[in-house]
Coordinates of C-alpha atoms and ligand atoms in Angstrom, one line a residue:
M1152 CA -0.4 -22.4 5.9
D1153 CA -1.1 -19.1 7.7
N1154 CA -4.5 -17.5 8.6
K1155 CA -4.6 -15.5 5.4
G1156 CA -4.1 -18.6 3.3
I1157 CA -6.8 -20.5 5.2
A1158 CA -9.2 -17.7 4.9
A1159 CA -8.6 -17.6 1.1
V1160 CA -9.3 -21.3 0.8
F1161 CA -12.6 -21.0 2.8
E1162 CA -13.6 -18.0 0.7
E1163 CA -12.9 -20.0 -2.5
I1164 CA -14.9 -23.1 -1.3
G1165 CA -17.8 -20.7 -0.4
N1166 CA -17.7 -19.2 -3.9
M1167 CA -17.5 -22.6 -5.6
L1168 CA -20.5 -23.9 -3.6
D1169 CA -22.4 -20.7 -4.4
I1170 CA -21.7 -21.1 -8.2
N1171 CA -22.8 -24.8 -7.9
G1172 CA -26.0 -23.6 -6.3
V1173 CA -25.5 -25.4 -3.0
D1174 CA -27.7 -24.4 -0.1
F1175 CA -27.2 -20.9 1.2
F1176 CA -26.3 -22.0 4.8
R1177 CA -23.2 -24.0 3.7
V1178 CA -22.1 -21.2 1.5
N1179 CA -22.6 -18.7 4.2
A1180 CA -20.8 -20.8 6.8
Y1181 CA -17.6 -20.9 4.7
R1182 CA -17.7 -17.2 3.9
K1183 CA -18.2 -16.3 7.6
A1184 CA -15.4 -18.6 8.6
A1185 CA -13.2 -16.9 6.1
R1186 CA -13.8 -13.6 7.7
T1187 CA -13.5 -15.0 11.2
V1188 CA -10.1 -16.6 10.4
E1189 CA -8.8 -13.5 8.7
N1190 CA -9.6 -11.3 11.7
L1191 CA -8.2 -13.6 14.3
A1192 CA -5.5 -12.1 16.5
I1193 CA -3.9 -15.5 17.1
D1194 CA -1.9 -17.6 14.6
L1195 CA -3.8 -20.8 13.8
R1196 CA -0.5 -22.6 13.2
Q1197 CA 0.4 -22.1 16.8
V1198 CA -3.0 -23.2 18.0
V1199 CA -2.9 -26.4 16.0
D1200 CA 0.7 -27.1 17.2
R1201 CA -0.2 -26.5 20.8
N1202 CA -3.6 -28.1 21.1
P1203 CA -6.1 -28.4 18.2
Q1204 CA -9.0 -28.7 20.8
E1205 CA -8.6 -25.0 21.3
L1206 CA -10.2 -24.4 17.9
D1207 CA -13.5 -25.3 19.5
K1208 CA -13.5 -22.0 21.3
I1209 CA -13.5 -20.0 18.0
P1210 CA -17.1 -18.9 17.3
G1211 CA -18.6 -20.1 14.0
I1212 CA -16.0 -22.9 13.5
G1213 CA -17.7 -26.2 13.8
K1214 CA -16.4 -29.8 13.5
V1215 CA -16.0 -29.8 9.7
L1216 CA -14.2 -26.5 9.5
K1217 CA -12.0 -27.5 12.4
E1218 CA -10.8 -30.5 10.6
K1219 CA -10.2 -28.5 7.5
I1220 CA -8.1 -26.0 9.5
I1221 CA -6.0 -28.8 10.9
E1222 CA -5.5 -30.3 7.5
L1223 CA -4.5 -26.9 5.9
V1224 CA -2.1 -26.1 8.7
Q1225 CA -0.5 -29.6 8.6
T1226 CA -0.4 -30.3 4.8
G1227 CA -0.8 -26.8 3.2
K1228 CA -3.8 -28.3 1.3
C1229 CA -7.4 -29.4 1.8
K1230 CA -8.6 -32.4 -0.1
E1231 CA -12.2 -31.2 -0.6
H1232 CA -11.0 -27.9 -1.9
E1233 CA -8.6 -29.5 -4.4
E1234 CA -11.2 -31.9 -5.6
M1235 CA -13.8 -29.1 -6.1
K1236 CA -11.2 -27.0 -7.9
S1237 CA -10.3 -29.8 -10.3
S1238 CA -13.9 -30.2 -11.3
F1239 CA -14.1 -26.4 -12.1
P1240 CA -13.1 -25.2 -15.6
P1241 CA -9.9 -23.3 -15.1
G1242 CA -10.6 -19.6 -15.5
L1243 CA -14.1 -19.7 -14.0
L1244 CA -13.0 -18.5 -10.6
E1245 CA -10.8 -15.8 -12.0
M1246 CA -13.9 -14.0 -13.1
M1247 CA -14.7 -13.4 -9.5
N1248 CA -12.0 -10.7 -9.6
L1249 CA -14.1 -8.6 -12.0
R1250 CA -15.9 -5.7 -10.4
G1251 CA -19.6 -6.4 -10.3
V1252 CA -19.3 -10.1 -11.1
G1253 CA -20.1 -12.6 -8.4
P1254 CA -21.1 -16.3 -8.2
K1255 CA -24.7 -15.7 -9.5
K1256 CA -23.5 -14.0 -12.7
I1257 CA -20.7 -16.6 -13.2
K1258 CA -23.3 -19.3 -12.9
L1259 CA -25.6 -17.5 -15.3
F1260 CA -22.9 -16.9 -17.9
F1261 CA -21.7 -20.5 -17.7
S1262 CA -25.1 -22.2 -17.8
E1263 CA -26.5 -20.0 -20.6
L1264 CA -23.4 -19.3 -22.8
K1265 CA -20.8 -21.8 -21.6
I1266 CA -18.5 -18.9 -20.6
T1267 CA -15.6 -20.3 -18.6
N1268 CA -13.1 -17.5 -18.6
I1269 CA -12.6 -13.8 -18.9
K1270 CA -11.5 -14.0 -22.5
K1271 CA -14.8 -15.7 -23.5
L1272 CA -16.8 -13.3 -21.4
K1273 CA -15.2 -10.4 -23.2
E1274 CA -16.0 -11.9 -26.6
A1275 CA -19.6 -12.5 -25.5
A1276 CA -20.0 -8.9 -24.3
E1277 CA -18.5 -7.5 -27.5
K1278 CA -21.0 -9.5 -29.5
H1279 CA -23.8 -8.2 -27.3
Q1280 CA -24.8 -11.7 -26.2
L1281 CA -25.0 -10.8 -22.5
R1282 CA -27.8 -8.2 -22.7
G1283 CA -30.4 -10.9 -23.5
L1284 CA -29.7 -12.8 -20.3
E1285 CA -31.8 -12.6 -17.1
K1286 CA -31.4 -9.2 -15.3
M1287 CA -28.7 -8.1 -17.8
G1288 CA -29.1 -5.1 -20.1
E1289 CA -27.1 -2.9 -22.4
K1290 CA -25.7 -1.0 -19.4
S1291 CA -24.6 -4.0 -17.4
E1292 CA -22.9 -5.4 -20.5
E1293 CA -20.9 -2.1 -20.8
E1294 CA -20.1 -2.3 -17.1
I1295 CA -18.6 -5.8 -17.6
L1296 CA -16.4 -4.6 -20.4
K1297 CA -15.2 -1.8 -18.3
A1298 CA -14.5 -4.2 -15.4
I1299 CA -12.5 -6.4 -17.7
E1300 CA -10.4 -3.5 -18.9
E1301 CA -9.8 -2.4 -15.4
Y1302 CA -8.7 -5.8 -14.3
G1303 CA -6.4 -6.2 -17.4
S1304 CA -4.6 -3.0 -16.5
F1305 CA -3.8 -4.5 -13.1
S1306 CA -2.5 -7.8 -14.2
S1307 CA 1.0 -6.3 -14.4
T1308 CA 3.5 -7.7 -12.0
R1309 CA 4.5 -4.6 -10.0
H1310 CA 4.5 -5.3 -6.3
I1311 CA 3.1 -3.4 -3.3
I1312 CA 6.0 -1.6 -1.5
D1313 CA 5.7 -3.2 1.9
E1314 CA 5.7 -6.7 0.5
A1315 CA 8.9 -5.9 -1.5
L1316 CA 10.5 -4.2 1.5
Q1317 CA 9.8 -7.1 3.8
E1318 CA 11.3 -9.5 1.3
A1319 CA 14.3 -7.3 0.6
E1320 CA 15.0 -6.8 4.3
S1321 CA 14.9 -10.6 5.0
Y1322 CA 17.2 -11.2 2.1
V1323 CA 19.7 -8.5 3.2
E1324 CA 19.7 -9.9 6.7
Y1325 CA 20.4 -13.4 5.3
M1326 CA 23.2 -12.1 3.0
R1327 CA 24.9 -10.2 5.9
K1328 CA 25.7 -13.6 7.4
C1329 CA 27.8 -14.6 4.4
D1330 CA 31.5 -14.6 5.1
G1331 CA 33.2 -12.3 2.7
V1332 CA 30.3 -9.8 2.4
Q1333 CA 31.3 -6.3 3.4
Q1334 CA 28.7 -3.7 2.6
I1335 CA 25.2 -4.5 1.5
Q1336 CA 22.2 -2.3 0.5
Y1337 CA 19.1 -2.7 -1.5
A1338 CA 18.8 -0.1 -4.3
G1339 CA 16.4 0.5 -7.2
S1340 CA 12.9 1.7 -6.9
L1341 CA 12.7 0.4 -3.4
R1342 CA 15.4 2.7 -2.1
R1343 CA 13.7 5.6 -3.9
W1344 CA 10.4 4.7 -2.0
Q1345 CA 8.6 4.5 -5.3
E1346 CA 4.9 3.5 -4.7
T1347 CA 5.2 0.1 -6.5
I1348 CA 8.3 -2.1 -7.1
G1349 CA 9.1 -4.0 -10.3
D1350 CA 12.0 -6.0 -8.8
I1351 CA 14.4 -5.9 -5.9
D1352 CA 18.0 -4.9 -6.5
I1353 CA 20.6 -5.8 -4.0
L1354 CA 24.2 -4.5 -4.0
V1355 CA 27.1 -6.2 -2.2
T1356 CA 30.7 -5.4 -1.8
V1357 CA 33.2 -8.1 -1.0
K1358 CA 36.4 -8.1 1.1
D1359 CA 38.8 -9.6 -1.5
P1360 CA 37.4 -9.4 -5.0
G1361 CA 38.2 -12.3 -7.1
K1362 CA 38.3 -14.8 -4.2
S1363 CA 34.9 -14.0 -2.6
H1364 CA 32.8 -13.3 -5.6
E1365 CA 31.9 -16.9 -6.4
K1366 CA 31.3 -17.7 -2.8
V1367 CA 28.9 -14.8 -2.3
I1368 CA 27.0 -15.6 -5.4
K1369 CA 26.6 -19.2 -4.4
Y1370 CA 25.4 -18.2 -1.0
F1371 CA 22.9 -15.8 -2.6
T1372 CA 21.4 -18.7 -4.7
E1373 CA 21.0 -20.9 -1.6
Y1374 CA 18.5 -18.7 0.2
S1375 CA 15.5 -20.7 1.4
E1376 CA 12.8 -18.4 0.0
I1377 CA 13.9 -18.9 -3.7
L1378 CA 11.5 -20.4 -6.1
K1379 CA 13.9 -20.4 -9.1
V1380 CA 17.4 -19.3 -9.9
V1381 CA 17.2 -17.5 -13.2
A1382 CA 20.8 -16.4 -13.8
V1383 CA 24.3 -16.9 -12.3
G1384 CA 27.2 -14.9 -13.5
E1385 CA 30.6 -13.8 -12.2
T1386 CA 29.4 -10.6 -10.6
R1387 CA 25.7 -10.9 -10.7
S1388 CA 22.8 -13.3 -10.2
A1389 CA 19.0 -13.2 -10.5
V1390 CA 16.4 -15.2 -8.8
I1391 CA 12.6 -15.4 -8.3
L1392 CA 11.3 -15.7 -4.8
K1393 CA 8.4 -17.9 -3.7
K1394 CA 6.4 -14.7 -3.2
G1395 CA 6.7 -14.1 -6.9
I1396 CA 9.2 -11.2 -6.7
N1397 CA 12.4 -11.1 -8.8
V1398 CA 15.7 -10.2 -7.1
D1399 CA 18.8 -9.0 -8.9
L1400 CA 22.2 -9.2 -7.1
R1401 CA 25.3 -7.3 -8.1
V1402 CA 28.7 -7.8 -6.5
V1403 CA 31.2 -5.0 -6.8
A1404 CA 34.6 -4.0 -5.3
E1405 CA 34.6 -1.8 -2.2
E1406 CA 36.1 1.2 -4.1
S1407 CA 33.1 1.2 -6.5
F1408 CA 30.4 1.0 -3.9
G1409 CA 29.1 4.6 -4.2
A1410 CA 29.2 4.5 -8.0
A1411 CA 27.3 1.2 -8.2
L1412 CA 24.8 2.3 -5.5
H1413 CA 24.1 5.5 -7.4
Y1414 CA 23.8 3.6 -10.7
F1415 CA 21.5 0.8 -9.4
T1416 CA 19.4 3.2 -7.4
G1417 CA 18.4 5.1 -10.5
D1418 CA 16.1 6.0 -11.8
K1419 CA 17.3 5.5 -15.4
N1420 CA 16.4 9.1 -16.5
H1421 CA 18.3 10.5 -13.5
N1422 CA 21.3 8.4 -14.3
V1423 CA 21.4 9.5 -18.0
K1424 CA 21.3 13.1 -17.0
I1425 CA 24.2 12.7 -14.5
R1426 CA 26.3 10.9 -17.2
D1427 CA 25.6 13.8 -19.6
L1428 CA 26.7 16.3 -17.0
A1429 CA 29.9 14.4 -16.5
K1430 CA 30.6 14.3 -20.2
K1431 CA 30.3 18.0 -20.4
K1432 CA 33.0 18.3 -17.7
G1433 CA 35.2 15.9 -19.6
L1434 CA 34.6 13.1 -17.2
K1435 CA 33.0 9.7 -17.4
V1436 CA 30.6 8.3 -14.8
N1437 CA 29.6 4.6 -14.7
E1438 CA 28.8 1.9 -12.2
Y1439 CA 32.5 1.6 -11.3
G1440 CA 33.4 5.2 -10.5
V1441 CA 34.2 8.6 -11.9
F1442 CA 37.0 8.6 -14.4
K1443 CA 39.2 11.3 -16.0
G1444 CA 40.7 9.5 -18.9
E1445 CA 41.7 6.1 -17.5
K1446 CA 42.2 7.4 -14.0
S1447 CA 39.5 6.8 -11.3
I1448 CA 38.9 10.0 -9.3
G1449 CA 36.1 8.7 -7.1
G1450 CA 33.3 6.2 -6.6
K1451 CA 33.6 4.9 -3.0
T1452 CA 30.6 7.0 -1.9
E1453 CA 27.6 8.5 -3.7
E1454 CA 28.6 12.0 -2.5
E1455 CA 31.8 11.6 -4.7
I1456 CA 29.7 11.0 -7.7
F1457 CA 27.5 14.1 -7.2
K1458 CA 30.4 16.3 -6.2
A1459 CA 32.3 15.3 -9.4
V1460 CA 29.4 16.8 -11.5
G1461 CA 28.9 19.9 -9.3
L1462 CA 25.9 18.7 -7.3
P1463 CA 25.1 18.4 -3.6
F1464 CA 23.9 15.0 -2.4
I1465 CA 20.4 14.3 -3.8
I1466 CA 18.3 12.0 -1.7
P1467 CA 17.1 8.8 -3.5
E1468 CA 13.5 9.8 -3.3
L1469 CA 14.1 12.8 -5.5
R1470 CA 16.0 11.0 -8.2
K1471 CA 13.6 10.9 -11.2
N1472 CA 14.9 13.6 -13.5
D1473 CA 12.1 15.8 -12.5
G1474 CA 13.9 19.0 -11.8
E1475 CA 16.1 17.8 -8.9
I1476 CA 19.4 18.1 -11.0
E1477 CA 18.6 21.6 -12.2
Y1478 CA 17.6 22.6 -8.7
G1479 CA 20.9 21.2 -7.2
L1480 CA 23.0 22.9 -9.8
E1481 CA 21.3 26.3 -9.2
H1482 CA 21.0 26.2 -5.4
K1483 CA 23.9 24.0 -4.4
S1484 CA 21.9 22.6 -1.5
F1485 CA 18.4 21.2 -0.8
P1486 CA 15.9 22.1 1.9
K1487 CA 15.8 19.6 4.8
F1488 CA 13.0 17.2 3.8
I1489 CA 10.6 15.7 6.2
E1490 CA 11.8 12.5 8.1
L1491 CA 9.9 9.8 9.9
S1492 CA 11.2 11.1 13.2
D1493 CA 9.5 14.4 12.6
I1494 CA 6.0 12.8 13.0
K1495 CA 4.4 13.5 16.3
A1496 CA 0.9 12.1 15.7
D1497 CA -1.4 9.9 13.6
L1498 CA -4.7 11.6 12.7
H1499 CA -6.5 8.7 11.0
C1500 CA -7.1 5.3 12.6
H1501 CA -10.0 2.9 13.4
S1502 CA -11.1 1.0 16.4
T1503 CA -13.7 -1.6 17.1
Y1504 CA -16.3 1.2 17.0
S1505 CA -16.2 0.6 13.2
D1506 CA -14.0 -1.8 11.2
G1507 CA -10.8 -1.7 13.3
K1508 CA -9.5 -4.8 15.1
N1509 CA -8.4 -3.1 18.3
S1510 CA -9.9 -1.1 21.1
I1511 CA -9.2 2.6 21.5
E1512 CA -7.0 1.9 24.5
E1513 CA -5.0 -0.6 22.5
M1514 CA -4.5 1.9 19.8
A1515 CA -3.4 4.5 22.4
G1516 CA -0.9 2.0 23.7
V1517 CA 0.8 1.5 20.4
F1518 CA 1.0 5.2 19.7
I1519 CA 2.5 5.9 23.2
K1520 CA 5.2 3.3 22.4
K1521 CA 6.0 5.3 19.2
G1522 CA 6.4 8.4 21.3
Y1523 CA 3.5 10.3 19.8
Q1524 CA 2.0 13.2 21.7
Y1525 CA -1.5 12.8 20.5
F1526 CA -3.7 11.0 17.9
A1527 CA -7.2 11.3 16.4
M1528 CA -9.6 8.4 16.8
T1529 CA -11.5 8.5 13.5
D1530 CA -14.0 5.6 13.0
H1531 CA -16.3 5.6 10.1
S1532 CA -19.7 7.2 10.0
S1533 CA -22.8 5.1 9.6
I1534 CA -23.4 5.0 5.8
M1535 CA -20.4 2.6 5.6
G1536 CA -22.8 -0.2 6.7
V1537 CA -20.3 -3.0 5.9
T1538 CA -17.7 -1.4 8.2
G1539 CA -20.1 -1.1 11.1
G1540 CA -19.9 2.7 11.0
M1541 CA -21.1 4.8 13.9
G1542 CA -24.4 6.5 14.3
S1543 CA -24.9 9.5 16.5
K1544 CA -25.6 7.2 19.5
E1545 CA -22.3 5.2 19.1
I1546 CA -20.2 8.3 18.5
K1547 CA -21.4 9.8 21.7
Q1548 CA -20.5 6.6 23.6
Q1549 CA -17.1 6.8 22.0
W1550 CA -16.6 10.4 23.2
E1551 CA -17.4 9.2 26.7
E1552 CA -14.8 6.5 26.4
I1553 CA -12.2 8.9 25.0
E1554 CA -12.8 11.3 27.9
K1555 CA -12.3 8.6 30.4
L1556 CA -9.1 7.4 28.6
N1557 CA -7.8 11.0 28.4
K1558 CA -8.0 11.2 32.2
K1559 CA -6.4 7.8 32.6
L1560 CA -3.6 8.5 30.1
K1561 CA -2.9 12.1 31.1
G1562 CA 0.7 12.9 30.6
K1563 CA 1.2 10.0 28.2
I1564 CA -0.9 10.8 25.2
H1565 CA -4.0 12.8 24.3
I1566 CA -6.8 11.4 22.2
L1567 CA -8.6 13.7 19.8
K1568 CA -12.3 13.0 19.1
G1569 CA -12.5 12.4 15.4
C1570 CA -14.5 10.8 12.7
E1571 CA -13.9 9.7 9.1
V1572 CA -17.2 11.1 7.8
D1573 CA -18.4 9.8 4.5
I1574 CA -19.2 12.2 1.7
L1575 CA -22.7 11.6 0.5
K1576 CA -23.7 11.5 -3.1
N1577 CA -24.7 15.2 -3.1
G1578 CA -21.6 16.4 -1.4
E1579 CA -23.2 16.7 2.1
L1580 CA -21.6 14.9 5.0
D1581 CA -22.9 11.8 6.8
F1582 CA -23.3 13.5 10.2
S1583 CA -25.4 16.5 11.2
D1584 CA -23.7 19.8 12.1
D1585 CA -24.6 19.2 15.7
I1586 CA -22.2 16.2 15.8
L1587 CA -19.6 17.7 13.5
K1588 CA -19.2 20.8 15.6
Q1589 CA -18.3 18.8 18.6
L1590 CA -15.5 16.9 16.9
D1591 CA -11.8 17.8 17.2
V1592 CA -10.9 16.3 13.8
V1593 CA -13.2 15.9 10.9
I1594 CA -11.8 13.7 8.1
I1595 CA -13.9 13.6 4.9
S1596 CA -13.7 10.8 2.5
A1597 CA -15.5 9.3 -0.4
H1598 CA -15.9 5.5 -0.3
M1599 CA -19.1 5.2 -2.3
F1600 CA -20.7 6.5 -5.5
N1601 CA -17.4 6.3 -7.4
R1602 CA -19.0 5.9 -10.8
M1603 CA -20.3 9.4 -11.2
T1604 CA -19.1 11.5 -14.2
Y1605 CA -15.9 13.5 -14.0
E1606 CA -17.8 16.8 -13.6
E1607 CA -20.3 15.5 -11.1
Q1608 CA -17.6 14.0 -9.0
T1609 CA -15.5 17.2 -9.0
K1610 CA -18.6 19.1 -7.9
R1611 CA -19.5 16.6 -5.2
L1612 CA -16.0 16.7 -3.7
I1613 CA -15.8 20.5 -3.8
A1614 CA -19.1 20.8 -2.0
A1615 CA -17.8 18.6 0.8
I1616 CA -14.5 20.5 1.0
E1617 CA -16.5 23.8 1.4
N1618 CA -18.4 22.4 4.4
P1619 CA -17.1 24.6 7.2
Y1620 CA -16.5 21.6 9.5
S1621 CA -14.3 19.7 7.0
M1622 CA -10.6 19.6 8.1
I1623 CA -8.8 16.8 6.2
L1624 CA -9.6 15.2 2.8
A1625 CA -8.6 11.6 3.1
H1626 CA -7.3 9.3 0.3
P1627 CA -8.9 11.4 -2.5
T1628 CA -8.9 9.0 -5.4
G1629 CA -10.0 5.9 -3.4
R1630 CA -7.6 3.7 -5.4
L1631 CA -6.4 0.3 -4.2
I1632 CA -3.2 -0.5 -6.0
N1633 CA -3.6 -3.5 -8.3
K1634 CA -7.2 -3.8 -7.2
R1635 CA -9.4 -0.8 -7.6
A1636 CA -9.1 2.1 -10.1
E1637 CA -8.9 5.7 -9.1
M1638 CA -12.1 7.8 -8.9
E1639 CA -12.0 10.3 -11.7
F1640 CA -12.3 14.0 -11.1
D1641 CA -10.4 17.3 -11.6
M1642 CA -7.6 16.9 -9.0
E1643 CA -6.1 20.3 -9.5
K1644 CA -9.5 21.9 -8.8
I1645 CA -9.9 19.8 -5.7
I1646 CA -6.4 20.8 -4.5
E1647 CA -7.3 24.5 -5.0
A1648 CA -10.6 24.1 -3.1
C1649 CA -8.6 22.6 -0.2
V1650 CA -6.2 25.5 -0.2
Q1651 CA -9.0 28.0 -0.3
N1652 CA -11.0 26.3 2.5
K1653 CA -8.0 25.4 4.7
V1654 CA -8.7 21.7 4.3
A1655 CA -5.5 19.7 4.7
L1656 CA -4.7 16.9 2.1
E1657 CA -4.0 13.5 3.5
I1658 CA -1.1 11.3 2.3
N1659 CA -2.5 7.9 3.1
S1660 CA 0.4 5.7 4.1
N1661 CA -1.4 2.4 3.6
P1662 CA 0.9 0.7 1.0
S1663 CA -2.1 -0.4 -1.0
R1664 CA -3.4 3.2 -1.2
L1665 CA -0.5 5.7 -1.2
D1666 CA -3.1 8.3 -2.1
L1667 CA -2.3 11.3 -2.7
T1668 CA 0.5 10.4 -5.2
D1669 CA 3.9 12.1 -5.2
K1670 CA 3.1 14.0 -8.4
Y1671 CA 0.0 15.7 -6.8
V1672 CA 1.8 16.2 -3.5
R1673 CA 4.3 18.3 -5.3
I1674 CA 1.7 20.2 -7.3
A1675 CA -0.4 20.8 -4.1
K1676 CA 2.7 22.1 -2.3
T1677 CA 3.3 24.7 -5.0
K1678 CA -0.4 25.8 -4.7
G1679 CA 0.1 26.3 -0.9
A1680 CA -1.6 23.3 0.5
K1681 CA -1.1 21.8 3.9
F1682 CA -0.7 18.1 4.4
V1683 CA -1.2 15.3 7.0
I1684 CA 0.5 11.9 6.7
D1685 CA -1.7 9.2 8.2
T1686 CA -1.7 5.4 8.4
D1687 CA -5.5 4.8 8.4
S1688 CA -4.7 1.9 10.7
H1689 CA -7.3 -0.8 11.1
A1690 CA -5.0 -2.9 13.4
L1691 CA -2.0 -2.3 15.7
D1692 CA 0.6 -3.3 13.1
H1693 CA -0.7 -0.9 10.5
T1694 CA 0.6 1.9 12.6
G1695 CA 4.1 1.1 11.1
F1696 CA 2.9 2.2 7.6
M1697 CA 3.9 5.7 8.4
K1698 CA 7.3 5.3 6.7
F1699 CA 5.6 4.7 3.3
G1700 CA 3.7 8.0 3.6
V1701 CA 6.8 9.8 4.6
G1702 CA 8.5 8.3 1.5
I1703 CA 5.8 9.8 -0.7
A1704 CA 6.0 13.1 1.1
R1705 CA 9.8 13.2 0.4
R1706 CA 9.2 12.3 -3.2
G1707 CA 6.9 15.3 -3.3
W1708 CA 9.6 17.6 -1.8
L1709 CA 7.8 18.2 1.5
T1710 CA 9.5 19.6 4.5
K1711 CA 8.4 19.3 8.1
D1712 CA 6.6 22.7 7.9
D1713 CA 4.3 21.4 5.2
V1714 CA 3.0 18.6 7.3
L1715 CA 0.6 19.3 10.2
N1716 CA 1.1 16.2 12.3
T1717 CA 4.8 17.2 12.8
R1718 CA 3.5 19.9 15.1
N1719 CA 3.1 19.5 18.8
L1720 CA -0.5 19.4 20.2
A1721 CA -0.6 23.1 21.1
Q1722 CA 0.5 24.2 17.6
F1723 CA -1.8 21.7 16.0
D1724 CA -4.7 23.0 18.0
T1725 CA -4.0 26.5 16.7
W1726 CA -4.3 25.2 13.2
L1727 CA -7.6 23.6 14.0
Ligands
DGT2654 P1 11.5 -1.2 -11.0 O1 12.4 -2.4 -10.7 O2 10.8 -1.3 -12.3 O3 10.6 -0.9 -9.9 O4 12.5 0.1 -11.2 P2 14.0 0.2 -10.9 O5 14.3 1.7 -11.0 O6 14.4 -0.5 -9.7 O7 14.6 -0.4 -12.3 P3 15.5 -1.7 -12.5 O8 15.4 -2.7 -11.5 O9 15.2 -2.1 -13.9 O10 17.0 -1.1 -12.5 C1 17.7 -0.7 -11.3 C2 18.4 0.6 -11.7 O11 19.5 0.3 -12.6 C3 17.6 1.6 -12.4 O12 16.9 2.4 -11.5 C4 18.7 2.4 -13.0 C5 19.7 1.4 -13.4 N1 19.5 1.0 -14.8 C6 18.9 -0.1 -15.3 N2 18.9 -0.1 -16.7 C7 19.6 1.1 -17.0 C8 20.0 1.6 -18.3 O13 19.7 1.1 -19.4 N3 20.7 2.8 -18.3 C9 21.0 3.4 -17.1 N4 21.7 4.6 -17.1 N5 20.7 2.9 -15.9 C10 20.0 1.8 -15.9
CA2655 CA1 14.2 -2.8 -9.4
CA2656 CA1 16.4 -4.9 -11.4
ZN2657 ZN1 -10.1 5.3 7.3

């Protein structure tokens, strides 16, 4: 079991103890340990393998927790945790996922109304049984119903893109080693860089069809990460991975690779339109090729498919029957869309000055390796108490450190003084003008007060955008995919206010955020907005998220010129 798994077990033990009303210190010890383990830079599996005594050096991990870590690493389970869980009604802990419901409420609902799961909680709320309980009223009852609805809409099984991508890449790497496999490519929503992924689609061509098919399919079903093989056919197979993601495999002949890749990349609406176009030209397009009567006239490459229906190549990101086919027919070519290699800087990241895991110098190191020319250090302002945000004293210390580092790193990278300043309830910013005016980059973002009405929220955000010091509006809706709903406001008005006030819109590349969405990226572009693509990194490895933001930008038809952090430092300074 890895650090993340161990942290989850500790968190769950803490929650169960809390629901049981066990003393505060024990509850707290588990919760703290969960956080400590989650934030460790070292892999506990390695520590236990090497020398378990080293666990003593980790602060907050006493003898009992140490033994549990060893047990979890070695057996993947913890006896006490399993026993506690079996004494809990199934469904009780799932209620922890509801916004605004914690151990205290769960205990209350259970002891007073024998509520053991979300379904029963919903029934009780609908019958107005909750409002009579201690510290509960009409309003809190409504909040619970809202939270249940919100949670329900997330219980779909779409996957976060970076999890799907990692699984797909490992699978492809494994398949490459199979004798007989010629070309291999993942297709579907993943190749289109859609924000969430239903299942992974993998396409393979084989050297000698007929002979190799069976061998390739067998090899596919022998992958070590498979939980269950769902289907095995002559040219296809489907499995479920241990991570809970479904994977479809199709095996085609070499001469059909382009046609099959086009078909399985989709999306479906785009495919249907292409087939209609072909029909009008007296042709037939399917996953095996382009046909005139019985005769194949192409299909080895995707270009051949597009060419047959009178289109230039359409990048996968654009394929959603959202105007790309009409545009291609009319213009015969597309603009050159932004690419990952165009990015010259990251303008949103965190260090240990707030809730980041790494120092400023470590962050600088990773950006130098990427070949960036500059980056903005943008820790949180102080209202974000839980994140250890900076007050005016800390931010001045940070400036001193940045100045020193800029001397030390001269010629390698330049660090801009920035801040992710919170938008307060009334639309003012969480730092005085005196601080704001000394910053190179001011990112504004709303992390709190997300339950205001639609009108109030719109007004609040516009007020913040109109602040003369505001430069970039970060992750506007605040959503966390599969976890937290979007904040509601008039997005088009917000985009217009950004254009008027020369505030750039951020495409946040964190795969759980991907906020702005492609739909609004495209709308904002037509309204004349400028963009930045940021990772919002809280640790060194998050800096690799940039590709997901670039995917969203391409889905929103952005070119290099639309995106400010493709500029070199001098050009970027001019924009500032
Ligand atoms: P997902 O998996 O829900 O994230 O989305 P996709 O686009 O990967 O969809 P998936 O896995 O069901 O199918 C992969 C591709 O196969 C899809 O993008 C287009 C093609 N496809 C699937 N079903 C149909 C269909 O009924 N008609 C046509 N024309 N194409 C289809
Ligand atoms: Ca798929
Ligand atoms: Ca599929
Ligand atoms: Zn941030």
